[in-house]
Amino acid sequence: MTKYVYVFGADSTEGSAEMVDLLGGKGANLADMARLGIPVPPGFTITTEVCRHFYAAGRRYPEDLQGQVVEALEKVGRATGRTFGSPENPLLVSIRSGARRSMPGMMETVLNVGLTEQTLAGLVSQTQNERFAYDAYRRLLMMYSDVVMEKGAGIEPQGKGIRKLLDERLDRVKHRRGYAADTELTADELKGLVVEFKDLIRKTLGQAFPEDPWEQLWGAIGAVFASWMGKRAVEYRRIERIPDTWGTAVNVQAMVFGNMGEDCATGVAFTRNPATGENAFYGEYLVNAQGEDVVAGIRTPAPLNVHSRNDQSRHLPTLEERMPAAYRELCAIRDKLELRYRDMQDIEFTIERGKLYMLQCRTGKRTGVAAARMAIEMLDEGLIDQRTAVLRVAPVQLVELLLPMLDPASEAKAEPIARGLPAGPGGAVGRAVFTAQDAVEWSARGEKVILVREETSPEDVDGMHKAQAVLTSKGGMTSHAALVARGWGKCCIVGCGEIEITRTGKSFRTQRGNTVKEGDWISLNGTTGRVYRGALPLVPAAPEGNPYYVRLMELADHFRTLKVRTNADTPKDAAQAIRFGAEGIGLFRTEHMFYGEGSEEPLFLLRKMIMSTTAEERRKALEELFPYVKADVKATLDVMDGRPVTIRLLDPPLHEFVPHDREKLARLAEELGVKMGALRKRAEALRENNPMLGHRGVRLGITYPEITEMQLRAILEATAELLASGKRVQPEVMIPITGTAAELAHQMAIFEQVRAEIRTRLGLSELPCLFGTMIEIPRAALRAGDIAATAEFFSFGTNDLTQMTFGFSRDDVGSFLPDYLRGGILPADPFQTLDQEGVGELIAIGIARGRAARADLKVGICGEHGGDPESVMFCHRVGMDYVSCSPFRVPIARLAAAHAALREE
Amino acid sequence: MTKYVYVFGADSTEGSAEMVDLLGGKGANLADMARLGIPVPPGFTITTEVCRHFYAAGRRYPEDLQGQVVEALEKVGRATGRTFGSPENPLLVSIRSGARRSMPGMMETVLNVGLTEQTLAGLVSQTQNERFAYDAYRRLLMMYSDVVMEKGAGIEPQGKGIRKLLDERLDRVKHRRGYAADTELTADELKGLVVEFKDLIRKTLGQAFPEDPWEQLWGAIGAVFASWMGKRAVEYRRIERIPDTWGTAVNVQAMVFGNMGEDCATGVAFTRNPATGENAFYGEYLVNAQGEDVVAGIRTPAPLNVHSRNDQSRHLPTLEERMPAAYRELCAIRDKLELRYRDMQDIEFTIERGKLYMLQCRTGKRTGVAAARMAIEMLDEGLIDQRTAVLRVAPVQLVELLLPMLDPASEAKAEPIARGLPAGPGGAVGRAVFTAQDAVEWSARGEKVILVREETSPEDVDGMHKAQAVLTSKGGMTSHAALVARGWGKCCIVGCGEIEITRTGKSFRTQRGNTVKEGDWISLNGTTGRVYRGALPLVPAAPEGNPYYVRLMELADHFRTLKVRTNADTPKDAAQAIRFGAEGIGLFRTEHMFYGEGSEEPLFLLRKMIMSTTAEERRKALEELFPYVKADVKATLDVMDGRPVTIRLLDPPLHEFVPHDREKLARLAEELGVKMGALRKRAEALRENNPMLGHRGVRLGITYPEITEMQLRAILEATAELLASGKRVQPEVMIPITGTAAELAHQMAIFEQVRAEIRTRLGLSELPCLFGTMIEIPRAALRAGDIAATAEFFSFGTNDLTQMTFGFSRDDVGSFLPDYLRGGILPADPFQTLDQEGVGELIAIGIARGRAARADLKVGICGEHGGDPESVMFCHRVGMDYVSCSPFRVPIARLAAAHAALREE
């Protein structure tokens, strides 16, 4: 006979902590606590196997189940000295779900099961409290009719649901009596409500509330199992990638009551402070209350102890003061649990007439700051080893430590006026401006501004740089605004469709009816995508001042094998990245010098080059441009002090550099000495229908070999000069958009020619510089074997590779991606988290074929994914040598790389 | 000792026809003719193995070669009764290349080798013709200095090359004397020239012309081997995919002279008429001339016989009349050669003092018309079998039979004013117009017009349809203009960068300085991309009237296993395709109904649907649109009479349907009852940066499921109604742009729901319709296993798959593709000929994974490649069930499929 039911806390405990798959997290932990001698109300767990059977057999239970449940309930009765269904001394039970992994709020709970007109009398005599008993009964009526009779039966309410109807009755009585809280209702009033409720339930749902305790029990169990396939639960699992086949367990447990009087209480606590990580017991409680009252937030919970006081609760008595014995017992349990689980626990407890019961214990959620501190302190306390300490902090949690953020307390009190996509994390506060020009001007006179645009373009970059943050109404997580902001570690919200920039272009309106004008203060939380009116206070970040962070990162570096580089285009970014632990530059974009803060001359010269109509003119413009490119490359090579620097040759289509507005175009025409019409014509000729798939990268280098030649000369001369002055330098030239081996061979020939020429001219015996390519075109991944014959390294450009593998334009994906994520058609935005099935296979093919052709091929990644933890782990698994990401994500990548290495062991 | 030299035509012949790899085509055929007893001047072939050795050993010959050459030359001397280098009776030889496959004009030739100041006297006494001897000497000086001393030595001329300098001297003397032809030069004048030439050679090239016959011989052999790696030859091989390792052979052959007097002649002939295929000896000759004179075109060659007369040569005596004995011998040789090679031969001959010599014989090139006729006639004559007959006609040669073309004779006399990309073959003549509107209006009043545009868009389609042909200055071979024109079998030239449309928009200028104004007559040859001024005559096509074509296609259908469908959007196209042998429709584009010739109502309703802002409004517009879509689908299903019809759901991004011009937009606003501003805003919101990668295909179907639903309802109702009326019908619903299995499952759910609903409503026991998908996103090919769980068929959309695999936008590729083709970076336009290495691997992966998941998965292709012969053969090899192409390419695909099947055997 298969065992479907596991008793805990009665005369014996049958389950254990290891049986999570069968008993669910809650059930396994309840059993475990009972084994540890921790006071747990007795009960039993119906296994996840029953859930699987339930669905496989068309919502039927296995035959043996009923007998096992009856038997278990008898054991529970014996342990409590009560009997389920007894009119004299009834046992009441709670029915709760409990899956292998916590799915908070996604499934159903029913309390006080077993209470009927008959057993009610028994409860009154048990408790000597008629009001309490009727209150318990009306709570059962409300929960049961909602969870079991309506939702559990799959009834689609016509108009309002039953819960709402009953709530309205309750409110009406309270209103009539002038009561503020439910607790003010008298026993008689509750009796009247019970009658009303039963009547309403019968009329609304077409059947009577079941007065048979066993019918109640099976009804509630069935409703919990049914909720496993509820819409919310299914969607949650799809997002969290939890298989439907896991199923949920059902926990049936003797009721204990925190609401029987002033010697009763209920509370939640954390074994350490989940916000700061401080090793101090932290929690809150309510006297004379049920668990749901703590959550509901009608009464302000009191602090557990002095460590738990906050602004709201400062004046309230602590549990330590009010119930010292129960508090001491709770403290002892806290120590026991931490020693047992070697991690911070999140617990729920109830005190019934002075006696403490534990209702739940699970590993607690915590902030990034707290996670780092707990990991290091537990390591020092000998609770965990180094590996565990590193694995305790999720890489993405480091974001909080790296960026200034809105003060959480202030934010909790504020109401967002709009929500968008969280493109650049951290917080920012500033006055709204609507053009890049204004951003520059306002900030020049010392104003903090937030740039609000429909979308941004390279011409806005200066204004974006000057702004505290960027807010756009269009674009996705990898739109221009998002990419630029994330590279800088700047707060940014994009695709905020809830705002609409007005006709004047100097204000925006939100869907909720707010209007924000130029100069109005707004605050952004780039981590959540929330926009607030007014200036909320900011909390700064200083990770190097956080000793826990510093030690954690040392450990991470000790364990990881994947190197971490950064994407940086300026000496300033490079220096910042080194501070964050970057071991080289994986992507230096030559084109970014044209939009920097420096002189406008390079951009002008570039435009001159672009507008040339003959190779002759172009060559002349390139010669003028040359010293700027060389100086730019040289400065960054110098700062990197011998670390590898991958320099990508010109990538964007030329049209991107053509000025958009009439005025700039006119000035260019004047300065170039050509007619406006001719200039406009040339600009028009450069325009493309699909610039992403257009004339860019190596394609430019092939049609205009002189552009490649100038850049290579700049890089190699800068290298030669630094070497001559005794500096260490390790340049790597990278060709973008390669799709065929012949393209790369064409560029390689120019490279070798320029290198030979410089060596001869300067009399150098060698001029070391690697020559490699981006792999960002699907074809390049497939033909990696041919390509590696020429390339000494590959760098996977996963932004473009994702675009082309999916056929998605990252600039346009915003029009349908939200529908895809909502509908579960894609598990995640593939521009944020690498699509391992599709894009990942191309990467794996590319690496395998590349290394087969050249065993020592160096392989890295330089797309946005280089800073995404899940993607970093993938990069480790497929055998890359390094990842490269924006400076602010370097620590995240370092930690993710350590996780990958440790998980592999 | 390795044998490096094979003698032919002397006392013995060592080579044979089978030794093509070792002796090259020319050498093997000369040996073969000698064995057949055909008079061939004696000579020998130095093998391709020597060429390989030459390059492997740093331009050195194998040790044994010299002895073998000396020995062979002695044999040749004995056969001719002359001695190489003898001052009394010298043997002169020609040195010619000869690769495994003919590379016409790519390598070098030197004639009269062995002629020196010393042997000159011997030649004079042999021929009793001093003028002839000095003429031969000056010819040797000119050829040798150019081919051996300059090019062969790798000298880069400073200024003009030596050949040009010598030509100028020759011209100067002729000019001074007032001579028109070289033949007018006297012996004395030639003597003087020889002195001048030698002097100039020494001064220009820094060394004297070699007076040692052996030095001449080895110099010439070396120059021919060197020309194998010459730039032209290397490029030609890259394009023709001939490996460098094949090498060339060198043929050394006793000179015979067609220019010794009136009893001498030289000529070229074809064993059948290469233009018409007629079984009649066809050729031309010149009395008293060398081979190069026939090619040079200074004298008009005379016809071989009456069959060979043309307008220019009608008045000239035939060879048959003038040298009847030689002609009879030639005819006998013709019969021998056809029997031997069982194919039409292209031969060169020389008559020296009445004696006939054959210098070359090879399989001759022919037009498509001729190829079909020869294949069928040779089959009937018993010369070849059925398989050979089918393989004799290259699929692409059928183009000529299918489309009207410019009269070749008239075209030969005209000078093109510009050249572009040959996007739609055939010829067209019309008056230039510059807007679609004008094309419609002019043609309405009976004018034949050619529409000239920078690019075309869907709004131009009506005008394109009315025009005889389309000429665009931008865009590539798969631009909108090219695709539309090819689909219709309409003549079209695109990407004609040599023309520029003037400001007025009512004329264009060419780079060569011509201006063509509105209304001027122009003629296009869409097969070559040439544009002519004026109206050239057209030659019509009527393949079904050509009995050879008809029988050839019957044979092809007998052998092929791959099915051939068509891409057709209208009943008219479908009917045309059936006439061309289509077995079904592989691509019916629902969106094309919006640009047809019929009512404008559907487009208006579509626009209304697009401009809706709520699902409600959209649903209403869709309901109005529904009857039109249903009628459209039904008409084509009906015409196809039970053949399969693959109907693709809406594919293009919605923005493509939004009217561009103000006026149309205003009318739409008025008719929709919305404000112009709102309409403009909505249009703007639909605009995308990279529409090719944007919100289209299945992505539309997911965000607007009601669009999918309406189309499916139309298709399934049309099917049900046709079935009810006793018609046969075989619809297949195809989802475009699928990238993930979840997308397809989402659409499949709608499909099943709509089908069930219709079946229930109409009480049908079944409603057969396949459900499948395009595979055109790289990710879809990789995830084909998942996708085939839902899809019943795959149709590879190789246009988009090529775009995404390469990262090329077909609309923009014109800016760099010409450079890629010129530089050999790509062997062919991948939008025309499938990239088998890259895109092809994805297709192979897709088929393998798809069939592994669903063994009976139906697989086809519906990109432009479906009509490209090489790509069709690939489709056969990877195991597709069918290809689909535009109606006019159906016969080509049928023949290509037969070739693929026969080659496989």
Coordinates of C-alpha atoms in Angstrom, one line a residue, chain B residues 417 428-433 450-452 471 508 516-517 519-524 531-536:
Chain B
I417 CA 23.2 53.6 -72.5
A428 CA 10.7 45.1 -73.2
V429 CA 10.2 48.3 -75.2
G430 CA 8.2 51.3 -74.1
R431 CA 8.1 55.0 -73.4
A432 CA 9.7 56.2 -70.2
V433 CA 7.3 57.3 -67.4
I450 CA 8.4 51.5 -69.0
L451 CA 8.2 52.7 -65.4
V452 CA 11.4 54.3 -64.2
L471 CA 13.7 50.1 -64.3
F508 CA 17.0 60.6 -66.0
V516 CA 16.0 60.3 -71.3
K517 CA 12.9 62.4 -70.9
G519 CA 7.9 59.8 -73.3
D520 CA 11.2 58.9 -74.8
W521 CA 11.4 55.3 -76.1
I522 CA 13.7 52.9 -74.3
S523 CA 14.3 49.2 -74.6
L524 CA 15.4 46.9 -71.8
V531 CA 19.2 49.6 -71.2
Y532 CA 19.0 51.0 -74.8
R533 CA 17.7 54.3 -76.2
G534 CA 14.9 53.8 -78.7
A535 CA 12.5 51.0 -79.6
L536 CA 14.4 47.8 -80.5

